[in-house]
């Protein structure tokens, strides 16, 4: 960590793992929050989207892993297919795991997730700073319906937003990849303009 609180480059010089936040106008509008972990994108559906305001605790429901290539997907998933609807890449970038054991040694990120609490620093085009995913309901609890539930929370660091909502309006949000809105991507697909 640098003196200004921002994590620095990895000591081994390897590239940082990626993250992506996609807005998905499916049966229910939601955000898909995805982190690269062990060669796949670990994924959570975040109904109200990630927030840069530490007082906003966002429900995050773990979903199936996705291939790394999916981080670039923007377009329309056809009716009849799982997850049908329009998708844009709202944010993208890299992240740095921040988990440490009691002796100060780094904890593998997959292990932090398995233990139910993972902290990380996002280097995105829109999201910046420290965030945490904390599991509060385990999938084998009777009331869980077989699904785990997590909270996605922004740390109260110097990059946090206070005094106003920290989440985007999904209908007016623009893609970090193309600058297009959900509506523009859907129109282009309907005209056959491609992605």
mmCIF file of C-alpha atoms in Angstrom:
data_model
loop_
_atom_site.group_PDB
_atom_site.id
_atom_site.type_symbol
_atom_site.label_atom_id
_atom_site.label_comp_id
_atom_site.label_asym_id
_atom_site.label_seq_id
_atom_site.Cartn_x
_atom_site.Cartn_y
_atom_site.Cartn_z
ATOM 1 C CA UNK A 1 0.000 0.000 0.000
ATOM 2 C CA UNK A 2 1.282 3.440 -0.898
ATOM 3 C CA UNK A 3 1.408 6.308 1.599
ATOM 4 C CA UNK A 4 -1.856 7.781 0.209
ATOM 5 C CA UNK A 5 -3.811 4.606 1.065
ATOM 6 C CA UNK A 6 -4.058 3.435 -2.555
ATOM 7 C CA UNK A 7 -2.693 -0.049 -3.184
ATOM 8 C CA UNK A 8 0.333 -0.061 -5.442
ATOM 9 C CA UNK A 9 1.420 -2.485 -8.150
ATOM 10 C CA UNK A 10 1.699 -6.168 -7.323
ATOM 11 C CA UNK A 11 5.125 -7.032 -5.890
ATOM 12 C CA UNK A 12 5.580 -9.871 -8.385
ATOM 13 C CA UNK A 13 4.813 -7.588 -11.349
ATOM 14 C CA UNK A 14 1.919 -9.804 -12.485
ATOM 15 C CA UNK A 15 -1.204 -8.096 -13.816
ATOM 16 C CA UNK A 16 -4.014 -7.454 -11.360
ATOM 17 C CA UNK A 17 -7.191 -9.518 -11.726
ATOM 18 C CA UNK A 18 -10.071 -7.838 -13.535
ATOM 19 C CA UNK A 19 -13.572 -6.879 -12.493
ATOM 20 C CA UNK A 20 -16.638 -5.825 -14.445
ATOM 21 C CA UNK A 21 -20.050 -4.444 -13.527
ATOM 22 C CA UNK A 22 -22.715 -5.081 -16.131
ATOM 23 C CA UNK A 23 -26.210 -3.608 -16.112
ATOM 24 C CA UNK A 24 -28.644 -6.326 -17.138
ATOM 25 C CA UNK A 25 -32.167 -5.394 -18.196
ATOM 26 C CA UNK A 26 -33.600 -8.889 -17.803
ATOM 27 C CA UNK A 27 -36.836 -10.041 -16.174
ATOM 28 C CA UNK A 28 -35.784 -7.679 -13.380
ATOM 29 C CA UNK A 29 -33.289 -4.882 -13.878
ATOM 30 C CA UNK A 30 -30.101 -5.530 -11.906
ATOM 31 C CA UNK A 31 -26.347 -5.100 -11.914
ATOM 32 C CA UNK A 32 -23.977 -8.064 -12.287
ATOM 33 C CA UNK A 33 -20.840 -7.577 -10.190
ATOM 34 C CA UNK A 34 -18.038 -9.899 -11.379
ATOM 35 C CA UNK A 35 -14.531 -10.466 -10.009
ATOM 36 C CA UNK A 36 -11.830 -12.563 -11.679
ATOM 37 C CA UNK A 37 -10.924 -15.369 -9.270
ATOM 38 C CA UNK A 38 -8.939 -18.480 -10.225
ATOM 39 C CA UNK A 39 -9.602 -18.181 -13.964
ATOM 40 C CA UNK A 40 -13.353 -17.422 -13.860
ATOM 41 C CA UNK A 41 -15.597 -14.462 -13.104
ATOM 42 C CA UNK A 42 -17.196 -14.967 -9.693
ATOM 43 C CA UNK A 43 -20.563 -13.249 -10.004
ATOM 44 C CA UNK A 44 -23.206 -11.597 -7.839
ATOM 45 C CA UNK A 45 -26.520 -10.040 -8.882
ATOM 46 C CA UNK A 46 -26.841 -6.659 -7.151
ATOM 47 C CA UNK A 47 -30.451 -5.446 -7.589
ATOM 48 C CA UNK A 48 -29.801 -1.779 -6.721
ATOM 49 C CA UNK A 49 -26.252 -1.652 -8.039
ATOM 50 C CA UNK A 50 -22.977 -1.000 -6.252
ATOM 51 C CA UNK A 51 -22.798 2.234 -4.299
ATOM 52 C CA UNK A 52 -19.897 4.515 -3.511
ATOM 53 C CA UNK A 53 -21.712 5.688 -0.368
ATOM 54 C CA UNK A 54 -20.577 3.668 2.707
ATOM 55 C CA UNK A 55 -24.027 3.978 4.305
ATOM 56 C CA UNK A 56 -25.571 2.043 1.366
ATOM 57 C CA UNK A 57 -25.396 -1.679 2.053
ATOM 58 C CA UNK A 58 -26.227 -3.458 -1.172
ATOM 59 C CA UNK A 59 -27.696 -6.957 -1.326
ATOM 60 C CA UNK A 60 -25.574 -9.192 -3.577
ATOM 61 C CA UNK A 61 -26.848 -12.654 -4.500
ATOM 62 C CA UNK A 62 -24.184 -15.047 -5.699
ATOM 63 C CA UNK A 63 -24.869 -16.471 -9.161
ATOM 64 C CA UNK A 64 -23.035 -18.924 -11.395
ATOM 65 C CA UNK A 65 -19.433 -18.344 -12.420
ATOM 66 C CA UNK A 66 -18.903 -16.916 -15.909
ATOM 67 C CA UNK A 67 -15.946 -17.342 -18.298
ATOM 68 C CA UNK A 68 -13.427 -14.489 -18.340
ATOM 69 C CA UNK A 69 -14.430 -13.572 -21.908
ATOM 70 C CA UNK A 70 -17.856 -12.532 -20.623
ATOM 71 C CA UNK A 71 -16.360 -9.399 -19.047
ATOM 72 C CA UNK A 72 -16.514 -7.768 -22.495
ATOM 73 C CA UNK A 73 -20.056 -8.830 -23.370
ATOM 74 C CA UNK A 74 -22.405 -6.048 -24.304
ATOM 75 C CA UNK A 75 -25.504 -6.733 -26.350
ATOM 76 C CA UNK A 76 -28.859 -8.467 -26.268
ATOM 77 C CA UNK A 77 -29.373 -12.014 -24.996
ATOM 78 C CA UNK A 78 -32.267 -13.364 -27.124
ATOM 79 C CA UNK A 79 -35.701 -14.218 -25.695
ATOM 80 C CA UNK A 80 -35.916 -17.848 -24.626
ATOM 81 C CA UNK A 81 -32.294 -17.988 -23.480
ATOM 82 C CA UNK A 82 -31.275 -17.840 -19.844
ATOM 83 C CA UNK A 83 -30.877 -14.225 -18.777
ATOM 84 C CA UNK A 84 -32.556 -12.813 -21.879
ATOM 85 C CA UNK A 85 -32.371 -9.034 -22.068
ATOM 86 C CA UNK A 86 -30.009 -6.162 -22.791
ATOM 87 C CA UNK A 87 -26.563 -5.919 -21.175
ATOM 88 C CA UNK A 88 -24.037 -3.076 -21.031
ATOM 89 C CA UNK A 89 -20.633 -2.910 -19.366
ATOM 90 C CA UNK A 90 -21.237 -0.120 -16.860
ATOM 91 C CA UNK A 91 -17.781 -0.317 -15.269
ATOM 92 C CA UNK A 92 -14.585 -2.277 -15.778
ATOM 93 C CA UNK A 93 -11.067 -2.342 -14.482
ATOM 94 C CA UNK A 94 -8.827 -4.251 -12.124
ATOM 95 C CA UNK A 95 -8.898 -4.941 -8.417
ATOM 96 C CA UNK A 96 -6.457 -5.691 -5.660
ATOM 97 C CA UNK A 97 -7.308 -8.183 -2.883
ATOM 98 C CA UNK A 98 -6.700 -6.706 0.572
ATOM 99 C CA UNK A 99 -7.228 -9.723 2.851
ATOM 100 C CA UNK A 100 -4.497 -10.449 5.403
ATOM 101 C CA UNK A 101 -4.146 -12.990 8.166
ATOM 102 C CA UNK A 102 -3.283 -12.111 11.779
ATOM 103 C CA UNK A 103 0.425 -12.168 10.980
ATOM 104 C CA UNK A 104 -0.010 -9.672 8.118
ATOM 105 C CA UNK A 105 0.431 -12.217 5.329
ATOM 106 C CA UNK A 106 -1.752 -12.020 2.238
ATOM 107 C CA UNK A 107 -4.721 -14.414 2.160
ATOM 108 C CA UNK A 108 -5.673 -15.834 -1.259
ATOM 109 C CA UNK A 109 -8.813 -14.091 -2.470
ATOM 110 C CA UNK A 110 -10.691 -17.359 -3.085
ATOM 111 C CA UNK A 111 -10.001 -18.288 0.544
ATOM 112 C CA UNK A 112 -11.369 -14.942 1.768
ATOM 113 C CA UNK A 113 -14.556 -15.546 -0.229
ATOM 114 C CA UNK A 114 -14.865 -19.086 1.137
ATOM 115 C CA UNK A 115 -14.578 -17.671 4.660
ATOM 116 C CA UNK A 116 -17.382 -15.207 3.883
ATOM 117 C CA UNK A 117 -15.565 -11.867 3.950
ATOM 118 C CA UNK A 118 -13.379 -10.398 1.223
ATOM 119 C CA UNK A 119 -12.025 -6.864 0.982
ATOM 120 C CA UNK A 120 -10.592 -5.414 -2.210
ATOM 121 C CA UNK A 121 -9.598 -2.162 -3.875
ATOM 122 C CA UNK A 122 -11.281 -1.356 -7.208
ATOM 123 C CA UNK A 123 -9.404 0.462 -9.963
ATOM 124 C CA UNK A 124 -12.335 1.056 -12.314
ATOM 125 C CA UNK A 125 -13.380 3.694 -14.761
ATOM 126 C CA UNK A 126 -16.244 4.597 -12.374
ATOM 127 C CA UNK A 127 -15.789 2.683 -9.101
ATOM 128 C CA UNK A 128 -12.697 3.412 -7.032
ATOM 129 C CA UNK A 129 -11.450 2.529 -3.597
ATOM 130 C CA UNK A 130 -12.019 -0.142 -1.013
ATOM 131 C CA UNK A 131 -15.085 -2.389 -1.022
ATOM 132 C CA UNK A 132 -16.065 -5.536 0.859
ATOM 133 C CA UNK A 133 -18.255 -8.533 0.143
ATOM 134 C CA UNK A 134 -19.619 -10.086 3.347
ATOM 135 C CA UNK A 135 -21.765 -13.206 3.421
ATOM 136 C CA UNK A 136 -24.690 -12.983 5.829
ATOM 137 C CA UNK A 137 -26.757 -15.976 4.759
ATOM 138 C CA UNK A 138 -25.352 -19.402 3.869
ATOM 139 C CA UNK A 139 -26.967 -21.417 1.076
ATOM 140 C CA UNK A 140 -27.750 -24.434 3.253
ATOM 141 C CA UNK A 141 -29.911 -22.464 5.719
ATOM 142 C CA UNK A 142 -33.599 -23.467 5.356
ATOM 143 C CA UNK A 143 -34.857 -19.943 4.561
ATOM 144 C CA UNK A 144 -32.161 -19.269 1.951
ATOM 145 C CA UNK A 145 -33.759 -21.189 -0.894
ATOM 146 C CA UNK A 146 -30.340 -22.725 -1.531
ATOM 147 C CA UNK A 147 -28.729 -19.376 -2.366
ATOM 148 C CA UNK A 148 -26.139 -17.453 -0.443
ATOM 149 C CA UNK A 149 -26.677 -13.767 0.206
ATOM 150 C CA UNK A 150 -23.946 -11.200 0.579
ATOM 151 C CA UNK A 151 -23.631 -7.488 1.227
ATOM 152 C CA UNK A 152 -21.506 -5.310 -1.055
ATOM 153 C CA UNK A 153 -20.305 -2.314 0.953
ATOM 154 C CA UNK A 154 -18.050 0.647 0.162
ATOM 155 C CA UNK A 155 -15.448 1.451 2.810
ATOM 156 C CA UNK A 156 -15.414 4.919 4.337
ATOM 157 C CA UNK A 157 -12.188 5.842 2.553
ATOM 158 C CA UNK A 158 -11.258 9.164 0.971
ATOM 159 C CA UNK A 159 -12.928 8.119 -2.310
ATOM 160 C CA UNK A 160 -16.325 7.472 -0.713
ATOM 161 C CA UNK A 161 -19.382 9.555 -1.611
ATOM 162 C CA UNK A 162 -21.406 11.024 1.250
ATOM 163 C CA UNK A 163 -24.657 12.941 1.456
ATOM 164 C CA UNK A 164 -26.070 11.717 -1.851
ATOM 165 C CA UNK A 165 -26.973 8.400 -3.470
ATOM 166 C CA UNK A 166 -23.921 6.528 -4.600
ATOM 167 C CA UNK A 167 -25.608 4.385 -7.267
ATOM 168 C CA UNK A 168 -26.227 5.075 -10.948
ATOM 169 C CA UNK A 169 -29.634 5.264 -12.623
ATOM 170 C CA UNK A 170 -29.497 2.154 -14.832
ATOM 171 C CA UNK A 171 -31.756 3.669 -17.502
ATOM 172 C CA UNK A 172 -29.449 6.643 -18.066
ATOM 173 C CA UNK A 173 -26.123 4.952 -17.314
ATOM 174 C CA UNK A 174 -23.589 4.704 -20.118
ATOM 175 C CA UNK A 175 -21.291 1.863 -21.015
ATOM 176 C CA UNK A 176 -17.655 2.151 -19.961
ATOM 177 C CA UNK A 177 -16.752 0.343 -23.214
ATOM 178 C CA UNK A 178 -18.863 2.098 -25.846
ATOM 179 C CA UNK A 179 -20.610 5.046 -24.183
ATOM 180 C CA UNK A 180 -24.007 3.623 -25.173
ATOM 181 C CA UNK A 181 -27.092 3.272 -22.963
ATOM 182 C CA UNK A 182 -29.175 0.109 -22.590
ATOM 183 C CA UNK A 183 -31.731 1.628 -24.974
ATOM 184 C CA UNK A 184 -29.092 2.372 -27.622
ATOM 185 C CA UNK A 185 -27.696 -1.178 -27.420
ATOM 186 C CA UNK A 186 -31.209 -2.655 -27.756
ATOM 187 C CA UNK A 187 -31.971 -0.401 -30.759
ATOM 188 C CA UNK A 188 -28.721 -1.347 -32.487
ATOM 189 C CA UNK A 189 -29.471 -5.058 -31.971
ATOM 190 C CA UNK A 190 -33.018 -4.626 -33.328
ATOM 191 C CA UNK A 191 -31.620 -2.902 -36.442
ATOM 192 C CA UNK A 192 -28.992 -5.621 -36.832
ATOM 193 C CA UNK A 193 -26.096 -3.205 -36.251
ATOM 194 C CA UNK A 194 -24.363 -5.781 -34.034
ATOM 195 C CA UNK A 195 -22.672 -5.105 -30.738
#
